CSV table of C-alpha atoms in Angstrom, one decimal:
chain,number,residue,atom,x,y,z
A,130,MET,CA,-113.8,62.2,10.7
A,131,LEU,CA,-113.8,62.6,7.0
A,132,ALA,CA,-117.0,62.4,5.2
A,133,LEU,CA,-117.4,59.9,2.5
A,134,SER,CA,-119.0,60.4,-0.9
A,135,ALA,CA,-119.1,58.5,-4.1
A,136,LEU,CA,-119.3,58.9,-7.9
A,137,VAL,CA,-121.8,56.8,-9.8
A,138,LEU,CA,-121.0,57.1,-13.5
A,139,PRO,CA,-123.8,57.8,-15.9
A,140,ASP,CA,-123.1,54.7,-17.9
A,141,ARG,CA,-125.3,52.5,-15.8
A,142,ASP,CA,-127.7,50.8,-18.1
A,143,PRO,CA,-130.6,50.9,-17.9
A,144,PRO,CA,-130.8,54.2,-16.2
A,145,ALA,CA,-132.7,52.5,-13.4
A,146,ALA,CA,-129.5,50.9,-12.5
A,147,PHE,CA,-128.1,54.4,-11.8
A,148,ILE,CA,-130.9,55.1,-9.5
A,149,ALA,CA,-130.5,51.9,-7.7
A,150,ASP,CA,-126.7,52.6,-7.0
A,151,VAL,CA,-127.6,56.1,-5.7
A,152,GLN,CA,-130.2,54.5,-3.4
A,153,GLN,CA,-127.6,52.0,-2.0
A,154,ALA,CA,-125.1,54.9,-1.5
A,155,GLU,CA,-127.8,56.8,0.5
A,156,ALA,CA,-128.8,53.7,2.5
A,157,ALA,CA,-125.0,53.3,3.3
A,158,GLY,CA,-125.0,56.8,4.8
A,159,LEU,CA,-122.9,58.6,2.2
A,160,ARG,CA,-122.8,62.5,2.2
A,161,THR,CA,-123.0,63.1,-1.6
A,162,VAL,CA,-123.5,61.1,-4.8
A,163,TRP,CA,-121.8,62.8,-7.7
A,164,THR,CA,-122.0,61.9,-11.4
A,165,TYR,CA,-119.9,63.0,-14.3
A,166,ASP,CA,-121.2,66.0,-16.4
A,167,HIS,CA,-119.5,64.8,-19.7
A,168,LEU,CA,-121.0,63.9,-23.1
A,169,THR,CA,-118.8,61.0,-23.3
A,170,TRP,CA,-115.8,59.6,-21.5
A,171,PRO,CA,-112.7,58.3,-23.3
A,172,ALA,CA,-112.2,55.3,-21.0
A,173,LEU,CA,-115.7,54.1,-21.6
A,174,ARG,CA,-116.3,55.6,-25.0
A,175,GLU,CA,-118.1,52.5,-26.5
A,176,ARG,CA,-120.5,52.1,-23.5
A,177,PRO,CA,-124.0,53.7,-23.1
A,178,TRP,CA,-123.6,57.2,-21.5
A,179,TYR,CA,-126.5,59.3,-20.3
A,180,ALA,CA,-127.0,62.9,-19.5
A,181,SER,CA,-126.3,64.0,-15.9
A,182,VAL,CA,-129.2,66.5,-15.4
A,183,PRO,CA,-132.0,64.0,-16.1
A,184,LEU,CA,-130.3,61.3,-14.1
A,185,LEU,CA,-129.9,63.7,-11.2
A,186,ALA,CA,-133.6,64.7,-11.5
A,187,ALA,CA,-134.6,61.1,-11.3
A,188,ALA,CA,-132.3,60.4,-8.4
A,189,ALA,CA,-133.7,63.4,-6.6
A,190,VAL,CA,-137.2,62.0,-6.6
A,191,ALA,CA,-136.0,58.6,-5.7
A,192,THR,CA,-134.1,59.6,-2.6
A,193,SER,CA,-134.6,61.9,0.5
A,194,ARG,CA,-131.4,62.6,2.4
A,195,VAL,CA,-128.2,62.2,0.2
A,196,ARG,CA,-126.8,65.2,-1.6
A,197,LEU,CA,-126.5,65.1,-5.4
A,198,GLY,CA,-124.2,66.7,-7.7
A,199,THR,CA,-122.1,67.1,-10.9
A,200,GLN,CA,-118.3,66.4,-11.2
A,201,VAL,CA,-117.6,68.7,-13.0
A,202,ALA,CA,-119.7,71.0,-15.3
A,203,THR,CA,-117.5,73.1,-17.7
A,204,PRO,CA,-117.7,75.7,-20.3
A,205,ASN,CA,-116.8,73.0,-22.9
A,206,PHE,CA,-120.5,72.5,-23.8
A,207,ARG,CA,-122.4,74.4,-21.0
A,208,HIS,CA,-123.7,78.0,-21.3
A,209,PRO,CA,-124.2,79.7,-18.0
A,210,VAL,CA,-127.8,81.0,-18.9
A,211,THR,CA,-129.2,77.6,-19.7
A,212,PHE,CA,-127.2,75.7,-17.0
A,213,ALA,CA,-128.3,78.1,-14.4
A,214,LYS,CA,-132.0,77.3,-15.1
A,215,GLU,CA,-131.3,73.5,-14.9
A,216,ILE,CA,-129.4,74.1,-11.7
A,217,MET,CA,-132.4,76.0,-10.1
A,218,THR,CA,-134.8,73.2,-11.2
A,219,LEU,CA,-132.8,70.5,-9.8
A,220,ASP,CA,-132.3,72.4,-6.5
A,221,ARG,CA,-136.1,72.6,-6.3
A,222,ILE,CA,-136.7,69.1,-7.3
A,223,SER,CA,-134.3,67.7,-4.7
A,224,GLY,CA,-135.6,70.1,-2.0
A,225,GLY,CA,-132.2,71.8,-1.6
A,226,ARG,CA,-129.8,68.8,-1.8
A,227,LEU,CA,-127.8,69.9,-4.7
A,228,ASP,CA,-124.2,70.6,-5.1
A,229,ILE,CA,-122.7,71.7,-8.3
A,230,GLY,CA,-119.1,70.8,-9.3
A,231,VAL,CA,-117.7,73.0,-11.9
A,232,GLY,CA,-114.2,73.3,-13.5
A,233,ALA,CA,-112.3,74.7,-16.5
A,234,GLY,CA,-112.5,71.3,-18.5
A,235,SER,CA,-109.8,69.4,-20.2
A,236,GLU,CA,-108.9,69.2,-23.9
A,237,GLY,CA,-110.8,65.9,-24.3
A,238,PRO,CA,-113.9,65.1,-26.4
A,239,ASP,CA,-116.3,67.5,-24.6
A,240,ALA,CA,-114.0,70.3,-25.7
A,241,LEU,CA,-114.2,69.3,-29.5
A,242,VAL,CA,-117.7,68.0,-29.9
A,243,LEU,CA,-119.1,71.4,-30.8
A,244,GLY,CA,-116.5,71.9,-33.4
A,245,ASP,CA,-114.7,74.6,-31.4
A,246,PRO,CA,-110.8,75.0,-32.1
A,247,PRO,CA,-108.5,73.6,-29.5
A,248,ARG,CA,-107.7,75.6,-26.5
A,249,ASP,CA,-104.6,75.6,-24.4
A,250,ARG,CA,-104.8,75.6,-20.5
A,251,ARG,CA,-104.5,79.4,-20.2
A,252,GLU,CA,-107.4,80.0,-22.6
A,253,ARG,CA,-109.5,77.3,-20.8
A,254,ALA,CA,-108.8,78.9,-17.3
A,255,GLU,CA,-109.8,82.4,-18.6
A,256,ARG,CA,-113.0,81.2,-20.3
A,257,PHE,CA,-113.8,79.3,-16.9
A,258,ALA,CA,-113.3,82.5,-14.8
A,259,GLU,CA,-115.7,84.4,-17.0
A,260,TRP,CA,-118.2,81.6,-17.1
A,261,LEU,CA,-118.1,81.1,-13.4
A,262,ARG,CA,-118.6,84.9,-12.6
A,263,LEU,CA,-121.8,84.9,-14.9
A,264,LEU,CA,-123.1,81.5,-13.4
A,265,ASP,CA,-122.8,83.0,-9.9
A,266,GLN,CA,-124.6,86.1,-10.9
A,267,LEU,CA,-127.4,84.1,-12.6
A,268,LEU,CA,-127.9,81.8,-9.5
A,269,THR,CA,-128.0,84.6,-7.1
A,270,GLN,CA,-130.2,87.3,-8.8
A,271,PRO,CA,-133.7,86.9,-10.2
A,272,VAL,CA,-132.8,88.8,-13.5
A,273,THR,CA,-129.5,89.2,-15.1
A,274,THR,CA,-128.1,91.3,-18.0
A,275,LEU,CA,-124.4,91.0,-18.5
A,276,ARG,CA,-122.3,91.1,-21.7
A,277,GLY,CA,-118.9,89.4,-21.5
A,278,GLU,CA,-116.2,88.6,-24.0
A,279,ARG,CA,-117.2,85.0,-24.3
A,280,PHE,CA,-120.5,84.6,-22.4
A,281,SER,CA,-123.5,86.9,-22.2
A,282,ALA,CA,-127.0,87.0,-20.6
A,283,VAL,CA,-129.7,89.3,-21.6
A,284,ASP,CA,-132.8,89.7,-19.3
A,285,ALA,CA,-132.1,86.3,-18.0
A,286,HIS,CA,-134.8,85.3,-15.5
A,287,GLN,CA,-134.2,82.8,-12.6
A,288,ILE,CA,-137.5,82.7,-10.8
A,289,PRO,CA,-138.2,81.5,-8.1
A,290,GLY,CA,-134.6,81.0,-7.5
A,291,CYS,CA,-132.6,78.2,-5.7
A,292,VAL,CA,-134.0,76.5,-2.4
A,293,GLN,CA,-130.5,77.0,-1.0
A,294,ARG,CA,-129.6,80.7,-0.4
A,295,PRO,CA,-127.9,82.7,-1.7
A,296,ARG,CA,-127.5,79.8,-4.3
A,297,VAL,CA,-126.6,76.3,-4.7
A,298,PRO,CA,-123.2,75.5,-3.4
A,299,LEU,CA,-120.3,75.5,-6.0
A,300,THR,CA,-117.5,72.8,-5.7
A,301,VAL,CA,-114.7,74.2,-7.8
A,302,ALA,CA,-112.3,71.7,-9.4
A,303,ALA,CA,-108.9,73.5,-9.4
A,304,ALA,CA,-105.1,72.8,-9.5
A,305,GLY,CA,-103.4,75.8,-11.0
A,306,PRO,CA,-103.2,79.3,-9.7
A,307,ARG,CA,-106.1,80.9,-11.8
A,308,ALA,CA,-108.5,78.1,-10.9
A,309,LEU,CA,-107.6,78.1,-7.3
A,310,ARG,CA,-108.3,81.9,-7.3
A,311,SER,CA,-111.8,81.2,-8.7
A,312,ALA,CA,-112.3,78.5,-5.9
A,313,ALA,CA,-111.4,81.0,-3.4
A,314,ARG,CA,-113.6,83.7,-4.7
A,315,PHE,CA,-116.7,81.6,-5.7
A,316,GLY,CA,-116.5,78.2,-4.0
A,317,GLN,CA,-118.2,76.7,-1.0
A,318,ALA,CA,-116.0,73.6,-1.6
A,319,TRP,CA,-112.9,72.6,-3.6
A,320,VAL,CA,-112.1,69.3,-5.1
A,321,THR,CA,-108.8,68.0,-6.4
A,322,TYR,CA,-108.0,64.8,-8.3
A,323,GLY,CA,-104.3,65.2,-7.4
A,324,PRO,CA,-101.5,66.3,-9.7
A,325,TYR,CA,-102.3,67.3,-13.3
A,326,GLY,CA,-101.4,64.9,-15.9
A,327,GLY,CA,-101.9,61.3,-14.7
A,328,GLN,CA,-101.1,58.9,-11.9
A,329,VAL,CA,-98.1,59.3,-9.7
A,330,ASP,CA,-96.7,57.3,-6.7
A,331,PRO,CA,-98.6,57.7,-3.4
A,332,GLU,CA,-95.9,60.1,-2.0
A,333,SER,CA,-95.9,62.5,-4.8
A,334,TRP,CA,-99.7,62.4,-4.8
A,335,PHE,CA,-99.8,63.3,-1.1
A,336,ARG,CA,-97.2,66.1,-1.6
A,337,ALA,CA,-99.1,67.5,-4.7
A,338,ILE,CA,-102.5,67.7,-3.0
A,339,GLY,CA,-100.7,69.2,0.2
A,340,ASP,CA,-99.2,71.9,-2.1
A,341,GLN,CA,-102.6,72.6,-3.8
A,342,SER,CA,-104.3,72.9,-0.4
A,343,ALA,CA,-101.7,75.3,0.9
A,344,ALA,CA,-102.0,77.4,-2.3
A,345,LEU,CA,-105.8,77.5,-1.8
A,346,THR,CA,-105.4,78.7,1.8
A,347,ARG,CA,-103.2,81.6,0.5
A,348,GLU,CA,-105.8,82.5,-2.1
A,349,LEU,CA,-108.6,82.4,0.6
A,350,GLU,CA,-106.5,84.8,2.8
A,351,ALA,CA,-106.0,87.2,-0.1
A,352,THR,CA,-109.7,87.5,-0.6
A,353,GLY,CA,-110.4,87.8,3.1
A,354,ARG,CA,-112.0,84.4,3.6
A,355,ALA,CA,-111.1,82.0,6.3
A,356,ALA,CA,-109.2,78.8,5.5
A,357,ALA,CA,-112.0,76.7,6.9
A,358,SER,CA,-114.7,78.4,4.8
A,359,VAL,CA,-114.2,76.1,1.9
A,360,ARG,CA,-114.8,72.3,2.1
A,361,ARG,CA,-111.7,70.4,0.8
A,362,ILE,CA,-112.5,67.3,-1.1
A,363,VAL,CA,-110.3,64.6,-2.4
A,364,GLN,CA,-111.6,62.5,-5.5
A,365,LEU,CA,-109.8,59.3,-6.3
A,366,ALA,CA,-109.6,58.3,-10.0
A,367,LEU,CA,-111.6,55.4,-11.3
A,368,ASP,CA,-108.6,52.9,-11.3
A,369,VAL,CA,-106.9,54.0,-8.2
A,370,ARG,CA,-106.3,51.0,-6.0
A,371,TRP,CA,-103.4,51.7,-3.5
A,372,PRO,CA,-105.5,53.3,-0.7
A,373,PHE,CA,-107.6,50.2,-0.4
A,374,GLU,CA,-104.9,47.6,-0.1
A,375,SER,CA,-105.6,47.0,3.5
A,376,ALA,CA,-107.7,48.5,6.3
A,377,ALA,CA,-104.6,49.8,7.9
A,378,ARG,CA,-103.5,51.5,4.4
A,379,TYR,CA,-106.9,53.2,4.2
A,380,ALA,CA,-106.8,54.4,7.8
A,381,ASP,CA,-103.4,55.8,7.2
A,382,PHE,CA,-104.7,57.4,3.9
A,383,LEU,CA,-107.5,59.1,5.8
A,384,GLY,CA,-105.2,60.3,8.5
A,385,ARG,CA,-102.9,61.9,6.2
A,386,LEU,CA,-105.7,63.7,4.4
A,387,ALA,CA,-107.1,65.0,7.7
A,388,ALA,CA,-103.7,66.2,8.6
A,389,LEU,CA,-103.6,68.2,5.4
A,390,GLY,CA,-106.9,69.8,6.1
A,391,PHE,CA,-109.2,67.8,4.0
A,392,ASP,CA,-112.9,67.3,5.0
A,393,GLU,CA,-114.1,64.6,2.5
A,394,VAL,CA,-113.1,61.8,0.1
A,395,THR,CA,-114.9,60.7,-3.0
A,396,VAL,CA,-114.6,57.1,-4.4
A,397,HIS,CA,-116.1,55.7,-7.4
A,398,TRP,CA,-119.0,53.4,-6.2
A,399,PRO,CA,-118.4,49.6,-6.9
A,400,ARG,CA,-119.1,48.6,-10.5
A,401,ALA,CA,-120.1,44.9,-10.6
A,402,ASP,CA,-119.9,44.6,-14.4
A,403,ASP,CA,-116.3,45.7,-14.9
A,404,GLY,CA,-114.7,45.5,-11.4
A,405,ARG,CA,-113.5,49.2,-11.6
A,406,GLY,CA,-114.0,51.6,-8.9
A,407,LEU,CA,-114.1,51.0,-5.2
A,408,PRO,CA,-113.4,47.2,-5.0
A,409,ALA,CA,-116.7,45.6,-3.7
A,410,ASP,CA,-114.9,43.3,-1.2
A,411,VAL,CA,-113.6,46.4,0.7
A,412,LEU,CA,-116.7,48.4,0.7
A,413,GLU,CA,-117.9,47.5,4.3
A,414,SER,CA,-114.2,48.3,5.7
A,415,VAL,CA,-114.2,51.7,3.9
A,416,LEU,CA,-117.7,52.5,5.3
A,417,ALA,CA,-116.6,51.6,8.8
A,418,ALA,CA,-113.5,53.7,8.5
A,419,HIS,CA,-115.9,56.7,8.0
A,420,GLY,CA,-118.0,55.6,10.9
A,421,LEU,CA,-120.9,54.4,8.7
């Protein structure tokens, strides 16, 4: 049976509302609660928007079982040295319940906010590969010195290190060949939102994620890792509704994901203020479909 996780957006205001949503998700039995690691989000640009790391720290001390994580941290505004220190600290605060979602990032506001020039997909993929290599080393070694083309660390101390060994699990968001290669090399999990570039019809969506999953398997085989060594996660976009049209439709949705080798599905937790995310009136049936 596929695990169920949820995204709680960092726009819950006041922040105590974010904590309340995380606690409700924990009480419902969800595996992981993720939040977006962005500085803003175009779809909700005029709303309050809080930083992910302080929110996750607060959630860690307000919960005891549910895993917590980012979806997804990127090189757009994160440097590996400072981010590794925050990851280690969060893992300690949570008692080893942290997952970190990482990705190359998009060409949106996070990529422009620091005044950097626009980058095409190839450049973003190359920056991500270098960023991820350094982040991995920082999280697994007590002291790191490494000079790269784009990112460097000099005598960077990570003491006492992560609770989870050899480091916090990384969930790599990937659709293209370069990012899937990074997922196969560094990831303990892989997350996909479906085909790059917007919403498509359900059948095209299933074909796309099936092709992506098959490509990941090939990359894993090339690196000598087993296909089952990486958890496969589908994350539904905020306004996707078709899987929830009926209990039968959702059961079919889960069955097709399982047949494609997926382990987990992530939905947006119900949002009472704007009605987006998982429809509140189907929450109980969705939980039941996952045995919760």
